[in-house]
């Protein structure tokens, strides 16, 4: 049981008062807890209250090292050093994440490859018989080595999943540490009891040697600060035809257009469900046109008759509203956005369609831009990608028939809610889970105002 020490004479009075002032307007936390590192695995938590601070010290469990013995692979592909790191060979099951793997989880000194399941089976040699990307957890045979094409092998290794622990203020007036369940990629904060308040999350992001400030995620807001419900929704000025159809019950054909993220069919269905909740008479037809691994330029380059020709498969659907999601456009500069998206806007206007552009979610830190990795998913409100700046400028400069649903802005505030955003990526790179798709939907629905009271 973690040690607890009260710093005030009347714990009950202070906690009751703290419960009243914990959450201010728009989900922000008025008096967030302060979390400090005492030593390698010990933290001190201080919660300000009107009666004085509440303090507690907790020892955080070390990372959870998993030992895998005798993982059988029926055959190893030849190691391909030129492939993407998650595709260089067979994937070790312990570090698998959807289509990819989790970097840094595998202990590189622990990998042993044998010809049989027992410890006395022949041990095969790295570099001679097999090779691996030990950062990404992929392994393959070496051509001409001691592993035949159809030969099974057995592999021992250790890996360390992620974990999120939480410090909570309990209904019984105590500060408590709750241990989260380890997961290779989609770890979640532990559930808390009714009447409790989550004060901070502690992120154990794999095989770390000790806690650092980047592990600490005090809860600064409990939800994204949504637009003022008393202000006119953006759709009123930017998407008048869409709004008219939603209100009148006239058919609204929505085309969700995007890359692999859109192929999942999640965010667009959430968006339509939310519109129907807001507009009871809405008659919505949802169409999805998505192409994994491609971008807007790919569509524009496809010839007539192609499965993904822009004129036929996007414009030809005759949508009233196009909603685009293209994280794969993230390499575009603001000037390139202005040029290409200007062309797209002209094309959409030519068929009488309105357009919502989604800014992209945050992706693997190494892909976000210089200096981003060092932030360790904290203090990342400002998206550094030129593409996102270009989208914001583009919609600001085109006030009619196009609107921006700024999902990137919401992803940039997840750290304030105690969430390392990478824990929402199913593949540890750029494919959001259901909660990540909900962020897209929330950004879209915010353009149409709050649901009407019923």
CSV table of C-alpha atoms in Angstrom, one decimal:
chain,number,residue,atom,x,y,z
A,1,UNK,CA,0.0,0.0,0.0
A,2,UNK,CA,1.6,3.3,-1.0
A,3,UNK,CA,2.5,5.6,1.8
A,4,UNK,CA,0.2,8.6,2.3
A,5,UNK,CA,1.0,11.7,4.3
A,6,UNK,CA,-1.5,14.6,4.8
A,7,UNK,CA,0.0,18.1,5.0
A,8,UNK,CA,-3.1,19.7,6.5
A,9,UNK,CA,-4.9,19.3,9.8
A,10,UNK,CA,-8.3,18.6,8.3
A,11,UNK,CA,-8.0,16.2,5.4
A,12,UNK,CA,-11.7,15.8,4.9
A,13,UNK,CA,-12.4,19.6,4.6
A,14,UNK,CA,-9.6,20.2,2.2
A,15,UNK,CA,-10.5,17.3,-0.1
A,16,UNK,CA,-14.1,18.2,-0.2
A,17,UNK,CA,-13.2,21.7,-1.2
A,18,UNK,CA,-10.6,20.4,-3.7
A,19,UNK,CA,-13.4,18.4,-5.3
A,20,UNK,CA,-15.4,21.5,-6.0
A,21,UNK,CA,-12.7,23.5,-7.6
A,22,UNK,CA,-10.8,20.8,-9.5
A,23,UNK,CA,-12.4,21.3,-12.9
A,24,UNK,CA,-13.0,24.9,-14.2
A,25,UNK,CA,-14.7,26.0,-17.3
A,26,UNK,CA,-14.1,24.2,-20.6
A,27,UNK,CA,-12.6,21.2,-19.0
A,28,UNK,CA,-9.4,22.9,-17.7
A,29,UNK,CA,-8.1,21.9,-14.3
A,30,UNK,CA,-8.1,25.0,-12.0
A,31,UNK,CA,-5.6,23.6,-9.5
A,32,UNK,CA,-3.6,20.7,-11.1
A,33,UNK,CA,-1.5,18.4,-9.0
A,34,UNK,CA,2.3,19.0,-9.0
A,35,UNK,CA,4.3,15.8,-9.6
A,36,UNK,CA,8.0,15.7,-8.8
A,37,UNK,CA,10.6,12.9,-9.1
A,38,UNK,CA,12.2,12.1,-5.7
A,39,UNK,CA,14.6,9.4,-7.0
A,40,UNK,CA,14.8,6.9,-9.8
A,41,UNK,CA,11.4,5.3,-9.2
A,42,UNK,CA,9.8,7.5,-6.5
A,43,UNK,CA,7.5,10.5,-7.1
A,44,UNK,CA,6.0,13.1,-4.8
A,45,UNK,CA,2.5,14.4,-5.6
A,46,UNK,CA,1.1,17.7,-4.2
A,47,UNK,CA,-2.5,18.7,-4.6
A,48,UNK,CA,-3.2,22.4,-3.8
A,49,UNK,CA,-6.4,23.1,-1.9
A,50,UNK,CA,-7.9,26.1,-0.2
A,51,UNK,CA,-7.0,24.6,3.1
A,52,UNK,CA,-3.4,23.8,2.2
A,53,UNK,CA,-1.7,21.1,0.1
A,54,UNK,CA,-2.3,17.4,0.2
A,55,UNK,CA,0.9,15.4,-0.3
A,56,UNK,CA,1.8,11.8,-0.9
A,57,UNK,CA,4.9,9.9,-2.0
A,58,UNK,CA,4.7,6.8,-4.2
A,59,UNK,CA,7.1,4.2,-5.5
A,60,UNK,CA,6.4,3.4,-9.2
A,61,UNK,CA,6.9,-0.2,-10.3
A,62,UNK,CA,9.7,-0.8,-12.7
A,63,UNK,CA,8.9,-1.6,-16.4
A,64,UNK,CA,7.4,-5.0,-17.0
A,65,UNK,CA,9.9,-7.2,-18.7
A,66,UNK,CA,8.4,-10.1,-20.5
A,67,UNK,CA,10.4,-13.3,-21.2
A,68,UNK,CA,9.5,-15.3,-24.3
A,69,UNK,CA,10.9,-18.8,-24.6
A,70,UNK,CA,10.8,-20.9,-27.7
A,71,UNK,CA,8.6,-18.8,-30.0
A,72,UNK,CA,8.3,-21.0,-33.1
A,73,UNK,CA,8.6,-19.6,-36.6
A,74,UNK,CA,7.8,-22.2,-39.2
A,75,UNK,CA,10.1,-20.5,-41.7
A,76,UNK,CA,12.1,-17.3,-41.7
A,77,UNK,CA,12.1,-15.1,-44.8
A,78,UNK,CA,15.4,-13.9,-46.0
A,79,UNK,CA,16.4,-10.7,-44.1
A,80,UNK,CA,15.8,-7.7,-46.3
A,81,UNK,CA,18.0,-4.8,-45.1
A,82,UNK,CA,16.5,-2.5,-47.7
A,83,UNK,CA,12.9,-2.9,-46.6
A,84,UNK,CA,11.0,-0.7,-44.2
A,85,UNK,CA,12.2,-1.6,-40.7
A,86,UNK,CA,9.0,-3.3,-39.7
A,87,UNK,CA,9.1,-5.4,-42.9
A,88,UNK,CA,12.7,-6.6,-43.0
A,89,UNK,CA,11.8,-10.1,-41.8
A,90,UNK,CA,9.5,-12.1,-39.6
A,91,UNK,CA,8.0,-10.1,-36.7
A,92,UNK,CA,8.6,-11.2,-33.1
A,93,UNK,CA,5.1,-11.7,-31.7
A,94,UNK,CA,5.9,-9.8,-28.5
A,95,UNK,CA,6.5,-6.5,-30.3
A,96,UNK,CA,3.8,-6.8,-32.9
A,97,UNK,CA,1.6,-3.7,-33.4
A,98,UNK,CA,-1.1,-4.0,-36.0
A,99,UNK,CA,0.7,-3.8,-39.4
A,100,UNK,CA,4.0,-2.9,-37.8
A,101,UNK,CA,6.1,-3.3,-34.7
A,102,UNK,CA,6.9,-1.3,-31.6
A,103,UNK,CA,10.4,0.3,-31.6
A,104,UNK,CA,12.7,0.0,-28.6
A,105,UNK,CA,10.7,-2.7,-26.8
A,106,UNK,CA,13.0,-5.6,-27.7
A,107,UNK,CA,16.1,-6.2,-25.5
A,108,UNK,CA,18.7,-6.5,-28.3
A,109,UNK,CA,21.0,-8.6,-26.1
A,110,UNK,CA,18.3,-11.2,-25.4
A,111,UNK,CA,17.7,-12.7,-28.8
A,112,UNK,CA,18.7,-16.4,-29.1
A,113,UNK,CA,17.8,-18.4,-32.2
A,114,UNK,CA,17.9,-22.2,-32.1
A,115,UNK,CA,17.1,-25.1,-34.4
A,116,UNK,CA,14.8,-26.8,-31.9
A,117,UNK,CA,12.6,-26.0,-28.8
A,118,UNK,CA,15.1,-27.3,-26.2
A,119,UNK,CA,18.0,-25.4,-24.6
A,120,UNK,CA,20.4,-27.9,-25.9
A,121,UNK,CA,19.3,-27.4,-29.5
A,122,UNK,CA,21.9,-25.9,-31.8
A,123,UNK,CA,22.3,-22.1,-31.3
A,124,UNK,CA,22.4,-20.2,-34.6
A,125,UNK,CA,24.6,-17.2,-35.1
A,126,UNK,CA,23.7,-13.6,-35.9
A,127,UNK,CA,25.3,-12.3,-39.0
A,128,UNK,CA,26.1,-15.8,-40.2
A,129,UNK,CA,22.7,-17.6,-40.0
A,130,UNK,CA,20.3,-14.8,-39.2
A,131,UNK,CA,20.1,-11.1,-39.1
A,132,UNK,CA,17.6,-8.7,-37.3
A,133,UNK,CA,16.6,-5.2,-36.9
A,134,UNK,CA,16.8,-5.2,-33.1
A,135,UNK,CA,15.2,-1.8,-32.8
A,136,UNK,CA,12.1,-2.8,-34.6
A,137,UNK,CA,12.0,-6.5,-33.7
A,138,UNK,CA,12.1,-8.1,-37.2
A,139,UNK,CA,14.3,-11.1,-38.0
A,140,UNK,CA,15.3,-13.1,-41.1
A,141,UNK,CA,17.7,-15.8,-42.3
A,142,UNK,CA,20.9,-15.0,-44.0
A,143,UNK,CA,21.2,-16.4,-47.5
A,144,UNK,CA,23.8,-19.2,-47.6
A,145,UNK,CA,23.7,-19.5,-43.8
A,146,UNK,CA,22.7,-22.3,-41.5
A,147,UNK,CA,18.9,-21.9,-41.9
A,148,UNK,CA,17.2,-23.6,-44.8
A,149,UNK,CA,14.3,-21.9,-46.7
A,150,UNK,CA,11.6,-24.1,-45.1
A,151,UNK,CA,13.3,-24.8,-41.8
A,152,UNK,CA,11.6,-23.9,-38.5
A,153,UNK,CA,13.4,-22.0,-35.8
A,154,UNK,CA,12.7,-21.3,-32.1
A,155,UNK,CA,13.5,-17.9,-30.7
A,156,UNK,CA,14.0,-16.7,-27.1
A,157,UNK,CA,13.9,-13.0,-26.3
A,158,UNK,CA,12.8,-10.4,-23.8
A,159,UNK,CA,10.7,-7.3,-24.4
A,160,UNK,CA,9.2,-4.5,-22.4
A,161,UNK,CA,5.6,-3.3,-23.0
A,162,UNK,CA,4.3,0.1,-22.1
A,163,UNK,CA,2.2,1.0,-19.1
A,164,UNK,CA,0.3,4.0,-17.7
A,165,UNK,CA,-0.2,4.3,-14.0
A,166,UNK,CA,-2.4,6.9,-12.4
A,167,UNK,CA,-2.5,9.0,-9.2
A,168,UNK,CA,-6.0,9.6,-8.1
A,169,UNK,CA,-7.9,11.5,-5.4
A,170,UNK,CA,-10.2,8.9,-3.9
A,171,UNK,CA,-13.7,9.5,-2.6
A,172,UNK,CA,-12.3,8.4,0.8
A,173,UNK,CA,-10.1,11.5,0.9
A,174,UNK,CA,-6.8,9.8,0.1
A,175,UNK,CA,-4.3,10.1,-2.7
A,176,UNK,CA,-3.7,6.7,-4.3
A,177,UNK,CA,-1.5,5.2,-7.0
A,178,UNK,CA,-3.2,2.8,-9.4
A,179,UNK,CA,-1.2,0.5,-11.6
A,180,UNK,CA,-2.1,0.3,-15.3
A,181,UNK,CA,-2.1,-2.9,-17.3
A,182,UNK,CA,1.0,-3.3,-19.6
A,183,UNK,CA,0.4,-3.4,-23.3
A,184,UNK,CA,2.8,-3.4,-26.2
A,185,UNK,CA,1.3,-0.3,-27.8
A,186,UNK,CA,-2.3,0.5,-26.8
A,187,UNK,CA,-1.8,0.9,-23.1
A,188,UNK,CA,-4.6,2.8,-21.2
A,189,UNK,CA,-4.7,4.5,-17.9
A,190,UNK,CA,-6.4,2.3,-15.2
A,191,UNK,CA,-10.1,2.7,-14.5
A,192,UNK,CA,-10.9,4.8,-11.5
A,193,UNK,CA,-13.7,4.4,-9.0
A,194,UNK,CA,-16.8,6.6,-9.1
A,195,UNK,CA,-16.3,9.7,-7.1
A,196,UNK,CA,-12.5,9.7,-7.7
A,197,UNK,CA,-10.5,12.2,-9.7
A,198,UNK,CA,-7.5,11.4,-11.8
A,199,UNK,CA,-4.7,13.8,-11.0
A,200,UNK,CA,-1.8,12.5,-13.0
A,201,UNK,CA,-0.6,9.7,-15.3
A,202,UNK,CA,2.8,8.2,-15.2
A,203,UNK,CA,4.0,6.9,-18.6
A,204,UNK,CA,6.3,3.9,-18.6
A,205,UNK,CA,7.2,3.9,-22.3
A,206,UNK,CA,9.1,0.6,-22.4
A,207,UNK,CA,12.5,-0.3,-21.0
A,208,UNK,CA,13.5,2.9,-19.3
A,209,UNK,CA,16.2,2.9,-16.7
A,210,UNK,CA,14.6,5.4,-14.4
A,211,UNK,CA,11.8,8.0,-14.3
A,212,UNK,CA,12.3,11.3,-16.0
A,213,UNK,CA,10.2,14.5,-16.3
A,214,UNK,CA,9.0,13.2,-19.6
A,215,UNK,CA,7.2,10.3,-17.8
A,216,UNK,CA,5.0,12.7,-15.9
A,217,UNK,CA,1.6,13.7,-17.3
A,218,UNK,CA,-0.3,15.8,-14.7
A,219,UNK,CA,-3.9,16.3,-15.7
A,220,UNK,CA,-4.2,19.9,-16.9
A,221,UNK,CA,-7.6,19.6,-18.5
A,222,UNK,CA,-10.2,16.8,-18.5
A,223,UNK,CA,-11.4,17.4,-22.1
A,224,UNK,CA,-10.6,19.5,-25.1
A,225,UNK,CA,-11.9,23.1,-24.8
A,226,UNK,CA,-14.8,23.1,-27.3
A,227,UNK,CA,-16.0,26.3,-29.0
A,228,UNK,CA,-18.4,28.5,-27.2
A,229,UNK,CA,-21.9,26.9,-27.8
A,230,UNK,CA,-23.4,30.4,-27.9
A,231,UNK,CA,-21.3,31.4,-31.0
A,232,UNK,CA,-22.7,30.7,-34.5
A,233,UNK,CA,-21.2,27.5,-35.8
A,234,UNK,CA,-18.6,27.7,-38.6
A,235,UNK,CA,-20.9,25.8,-40.9
A,236,UNK,CA,-23.3,28.7,-41.0
A,237,UNK,CA,-20.9,30.8,-43.0
A,238,UNK,CA,-18.6,28.2,-44.6
A,239,UNK,CA,-20.9,25.3,-45.4
A,240,UNK,CA,-24.3,26.9,-45.9
A,241,UNK,CA,-25.6,24.3,-48.4
A,242,UNK,CA,-24.6,21.4,-46.2
A,243,UNK,CA,-26.3,23.1,-43.2
A,244,UNK,CA,-29.4,23.8,-45.2
A,245,UNK,CA,-29.8,20.2,-46.2
A,246,UNK,CA,-29.2,18.9,-42.7
A,247,UNK,CA,-31.9,21.2,-41.3
A,248,UNK,CA,-34.4,20.6,-44.1
A,249,UNK,CA,-34.1,16.9,-44.4
A,250,UNK,CA,-33.1,17.1,-48.0
A,251,UNK,CA,-30.7,14.3,-49.1
A,252,UNK,CA,-27.0,15.1,-48.1
A,253,UNK,CA,-24.4,13.0,-49.9
A,254,UNK,CA,-21.1,13.0,-48.0
A,255,UNK,CA,-17.9,11.7,-49.6
A,256,UNK,CA,-15.2,10.7,-47.1
A,257,UNK,CA,-12.0,10.9,-49.2
A,258,UNK,CA,-8.6,9.8,-47.8
A,259,UNK,CA,-5.8,7.4,-47.4
A,260,UNK,CA,-5.4,4.3,-45.2
A,261,UNK,CA,-6.8,6.0,-42.1
A,262,UNK,CA,-10.0,6.5,-44.0
A,263,UNK,CA,-10.2,2.9,-45.2
A,264,UNK,CA,-11.1,1.8,-41.7
A,265,UNK,CA,-14.5,3.5,-42.0
A,266,UNK,CA,-14.5,4.8,-38.5
A,267,UNK,CA,-14.3,8.6,-38.3
A,268,UNK,CA,-16.7,9.1,-41.1
A,269,UNK,CA,-19.4,6.9,-39.6
A,270,UNK,CA,-18.9,8.6,-36.2
A,271,UNK,CA,-19.3,12.0,-38.0
A,272,UNK,CA,-22.5,10.9,-39.7
A,273,UNK,CA,-23.9,9.5,-36.4
A,274,UNK,CA,-23.1,12.8,-34.7
A,275,UNK,CA,-24.8,14.8,-37.4
A,276,UNK,CA,-28.0,12.7,-37.1
A,277,UNK,CA,-27.9,13.3,-33.4
A,278,UNK,CA,-27.8,17.0,-34.0
A,279,UNK,CA,-30.2,17.2,-36.9
A,280,UNK,CA,-33.1,14.8,-36.3
A,281,UNK,CA,-34.5,15.2,-39.8
A,282,UNK,CA,-31.2,14.6,-41.6
A,283,UNK,CA,-31.1,12.3,-44.6
A,284,UNK,CA,-27.4,11.4,-45.1
A,285,UNK,CA,-25.8,9.1,-47.6
A,286,UNK,CA,-22.2,8.3,-46.8
A,287,UNK,CA,-19.7,7.2,-49.5
A,288,UNK,CA,-16.1,6.4,-48.8
A,289,UNK,CA,-13.3,6.7,-51.4
A,290,UNK,CA,-10.0,5.8,-49.8
A,291,UNK,CA,-6.6,4.5,-51.0
A,292,UNK,CA,-4.0,3.2,-48.5
A,293,UNK,CA,-0.5,4.5,-48.8
A,294,UNK,CA,-1.4,7.2,-51.3
A,295,UNK,CA,-2.2,11.0,-51.2
A,296,UNK,CA,-4.1,13.6,-53.2
A,297,UNK,CA,-1.4,13.7,-55.8
A,298,UNK,CA,-1.8,10.0,-56.4
A,299,UNK,CA,-5.5,10.5,-57.2
A,300,UNK,CA,-4.8,13.4,-59.5
A,301,UNK,CA,-2.2,11.3,-61.4
A,302,UNK,CA,-4.4,8.3,-62.0
A,303,UNK,CA,-5.6,7.9,-65.6
A,304,UNK,CA,-9.2,7.6,-66.7
A,305,UNK,CA,-10.6,4.2,-66.0
A,306,UNK,CA,-8.5,3.7,-62.9
A,307,UNK,CA,-10.1,2.5,-59.6
A,308,UNK,CA,-8.9,5.8,-58.0
A,309,UNK,CA,-9.1,8.3,-60.8
A,310,UNK,CA,-10.0,11.7,-59.2
A,311,UNK,CA,-12.5,12.9,-61.8
A,312,UNK,CA,-14.4,9.6,-61.9
A,313,UNK,CA,-14.2,8.3,-58.3
A,314,UNK,CA,-14.3,11.6,-56.4
A,315,UNK,CA,-16.0,14.2,-58.5
A,316,UNK,CA,-18.0,11.5,-60.3
A,317,UNK,CA,-19.8,10.6,-57.0
A,318,UNK,CA,-21.5,14.0,-57.1
A,319,UNK,CA,-21.1,14.6,-53.4
A,320,UNK,CA,-22.7,17.6,-51.8
A,321,UNK,CA,-20.0,17.6,-49.1
A,322,UNK,CA,-16.4,16.2,-49.4
A,323,UNK,CA,-14.5,15.5,-46.2
A,324,UNK,CA,-10.8,14.8,-46.8
A,325,UNK,CA,-8.3,13.2,-44.6
A,326,UNK,CA,-4.7,12.9,-46.0
A,327,UNK,CA,-2.0,12.4,-43.5
A,328,UNK,CA,0.0,11.2,-46.5
A,329,UNK,CA,0.0,14.8,-47.8
A,330,UNK,CA,2.1,15.8,-44.8
A,331,UNK,CA,5.2,16.3,-47.0
A,332,UNK,CA,3.6,19.2,-48.8
A,333,UNK,CA,4.9,22.7,-48.1
A,334,UNK,CA,2.5,25.6,-47.6
A,335,UNK,CA,3.1,26.8,-51.1
A,336,UNK,CA,2.3,23.3,-52.4
A,337,UNK,CA,-0.8,23.2,-50.3
A,338,UNK,CA,-2.0,26.5,-51.8
A,339,UNK,CA,-1.4,25.2,-55.3
A,340,UNK,CA,-2.8,21.7,-55.1
A,341,UNK,CA,-5.7,22.4,-52.7
A,342,UNK,CA,-6.6,25.5,-54.7
A,343,UNK,CA,-7.0,23.2,-57.7
A,344,UNK,CA,-9.1,20.8,-55.7
A,345,UNK,CA,-11.3,23.6,-54.3
A,346,UNK,CA,-12.0,24.8,-57.9
A,347,UNK,CA,-12.9,21.3,-58.9
A,348,UNK,CA,-15.3,20.9,-55.9
A,349,UNK,CA,-16.9,24.2,-56.6
A,350,UNK,CA,-17.4,23.2,-60.2
A,351,UNK,CA,-19.7,20.4,-59.1
A,352,UNK,CA,-21.4,22.5,-56.4
A,353,UNK,CA,-19.8,20.6,-53.5
A,354,UNK,CA,-18.6,22.1,-50.2
A,355,UNK,CA,-15.4,20.8,-48.6
A,356,UNK,CA,-14.2,20.1,-45.1
A,357,UNK,CA,-10.4,19.5,-44.7
A,358,UNK,CA,-9.2,17.5,-41.7
A,359,UNK,CA,-5.8,18.4,-40.4
A,360,UNK,CA,-3.9,15.1,-39.7
A,361,UNK,CA,-3.4,13.4,-36.5
A,362,UNK,CA,0.1,13.3,-34.8
A,363,UNK,CA,2.2,10.4,-36.0
A,364,UNK,CA,5.4,8.7,-35.0
A,365,UNK,CA,7.5,11.4,-33.3
A,366,UNK,CA,10.5,10.9,-35.7
A,367,UNK,CA,8.1,11.8,-38.5
A,368,UNK,CA,6.8,15.0,-36.9
A,369,UNK,CA,9.8,17.2,-37.5
A,370,UNK,CA,13.1,18.3,-36.0
A,371,UNK,CA,13.3,18.4,-32.2
A,372,UNK,CA,9.9,16.6,-31.8
A,373,UNK,CA,11.3,13.3,-30.5
A,374,UNK,CA,13.0,15.0,-27.5
A,375,UNK,CA,9.6,16.3,-26.3
A,376,UNK,CA,8.6,12.7,-25.5
A,377,UNK,CA,4.9,13.6,-26.4
A,378,UNK,CA,4.7,16.4,-23.8
A,379,UNK,CA,4.2,20.2,-24.4
A,380,UNK,CA,3.4,19.5,-28.1
A,381,UNK,CA,0.4,21.9,-28.6
A,382,UNK,CA,2.0,23.5,-31.7
A,383,UNK,CA,2.1,21.1,-34.7
A,384,UNK,CA,5.5,21.7,-36.3
A,385,UNK,CA,4.5,20.3,-39.8
A,386,UNK,CA,4.5,22.8,-42.6
A,387,UNK,CA,1.6,21.0,-44.2
A,388,UNK,CA,-0.6,21.7,-41.2
A,389,UNK,CA,0.4,25.4,-41.3
A,390,UNK,CA,-0.4,25.4,-45.0
A,391,UNK,CA,-3.9,23.9,-44.4
A,392,UNK,CA,-4.7,26.5,-41.7
A,393,UNK,CA,-3.5,29.3,-44.0
A,394,UNK,CA,-5.4,27.9,-47.0
A,395,UNK,CA,-8.8,27.8,-45.2
A,396,UNK,CA,-8.2,31.2,-43.6
A,397,UNK,CA,-7.7,32.6,-47.1
A,398,UNK,CA,-10.7,30.9,-48.6
A,399,UNK,CA,-13.7,31.7,-46.4
A,400,UNK,CA,-16.4,30.2,-48.7
A,401,UNK,CA,-17.4,26.6,-49.3
A,402,UNK,CA,-14.5,25.2,-47.4
A,403,UNK,CA,-13.9,24.7,-43.7
A,404,UNK,CA,-11.1,23.3,-41.5
A,405,UNK,CA,-11.7,20.6,-38.9
A,406,UNK,CA,-8.5,20.9,-36.9
A,407,UNK,CA,-7.9,17.4,-35.5
A,408,UNK,CA,-4.2,18.2,-35.2
A,409,UNK,CA,-5.0,20.9,-32.6
A,410,UNK,CA,-6.9,18.3,-30.5
A,411,UNK,CA,-4.1,15.8,-30.8
A,412,UNK,CA,-1.6,18.5,-29.7
A,413,UNK,CA,-3.5,18.8,-26.4
A,414,UNK,CA,-3.8,15.2,-25.5
A,415,UNK,CA,-0.7,15.5,-23.2
A,416,UNK,CA,-2.7,18.0,-21.2
A,417,UNK,CA,-5.3,15.3,-20.6
A,418,UNK,CA,-2.6,12.9,-19.4
A,419,UNK,CA,-2.5,10.9,-22.7
A,420,UNK,CA,0.7,10.1,-24.6
A,421,UNK,CA,-0.8,10.3,-28.1
A,422,UNK,CA,1.3,7.4,-29.5
A,423,UNK,CA,-0.8,5.1,-27.3
A,424,UNK,CA,-3.7,5.8,-29.7
A,425,UNK,CA,-1.8,4.5,-32.7
A,426,UNK,CA,-2.6,0.8,-33.4
A,427,UNK,CA,0.5,0.3,-35.5
A,428,UNK,CA,2.7,2.5,-33.4
A,429,UNK,CA,3.2,4.8,-36.3
A,430,UNK,CA,0.2,6.5,-37.9
A,431,UNK,CA,-3.0,4.4,-37.7
A,432,UNK,CA,-5.3,5.7,-34.9
A,433,UNK,CA,-7.4,3.4,-32.8
A,434,UNK,CA,-11.1,4.0,-32.2
A,435,UNK,CA,-10.4,6.7,-29.7
A,436,UNK,CA,-8.1,8.4,-32.2
A,437,UNK,CA,-10.8,8.3,-34.9
A,438,UNK,CA,-13.2,9.9,-32.4
A,439,UNK,CA,-10.9,12.9,-32.3
A,440,UNK,CA,-11.5,13.4,-36.0
A,441,UNK,CA,-15.2,13.1,-35.6
A,442,UNK,CA,-15.2,15.6,-32.7
A,443,UNK,CA,-13.3,18.1,-34.8
A,444,UNK,CA,-15.8,17.7,-37.6
A,445,UNK,CA,-18.9,18.0,-35.4
A,446,UNK,CA,-17.5,21.1,-33.7
A,447,UNK,CA,-18.1,22.9,-37.1
A,448,UNK,CA,-21.8,22.4,-36.6
A,449,UNK,CA,-22.3,23.5,-33.1
A,450,UNK,CA,-23.5,21.6,-30.0
A,451,UNK,CA,-26.4,19.1,-30.1
A,452,UNK,CA,-29.7,20.7,-29.6
A,453,UNK,CA,-31.3,20.2,-26.1
A,454,UNK,CA,-34.0,17.6,-26.2
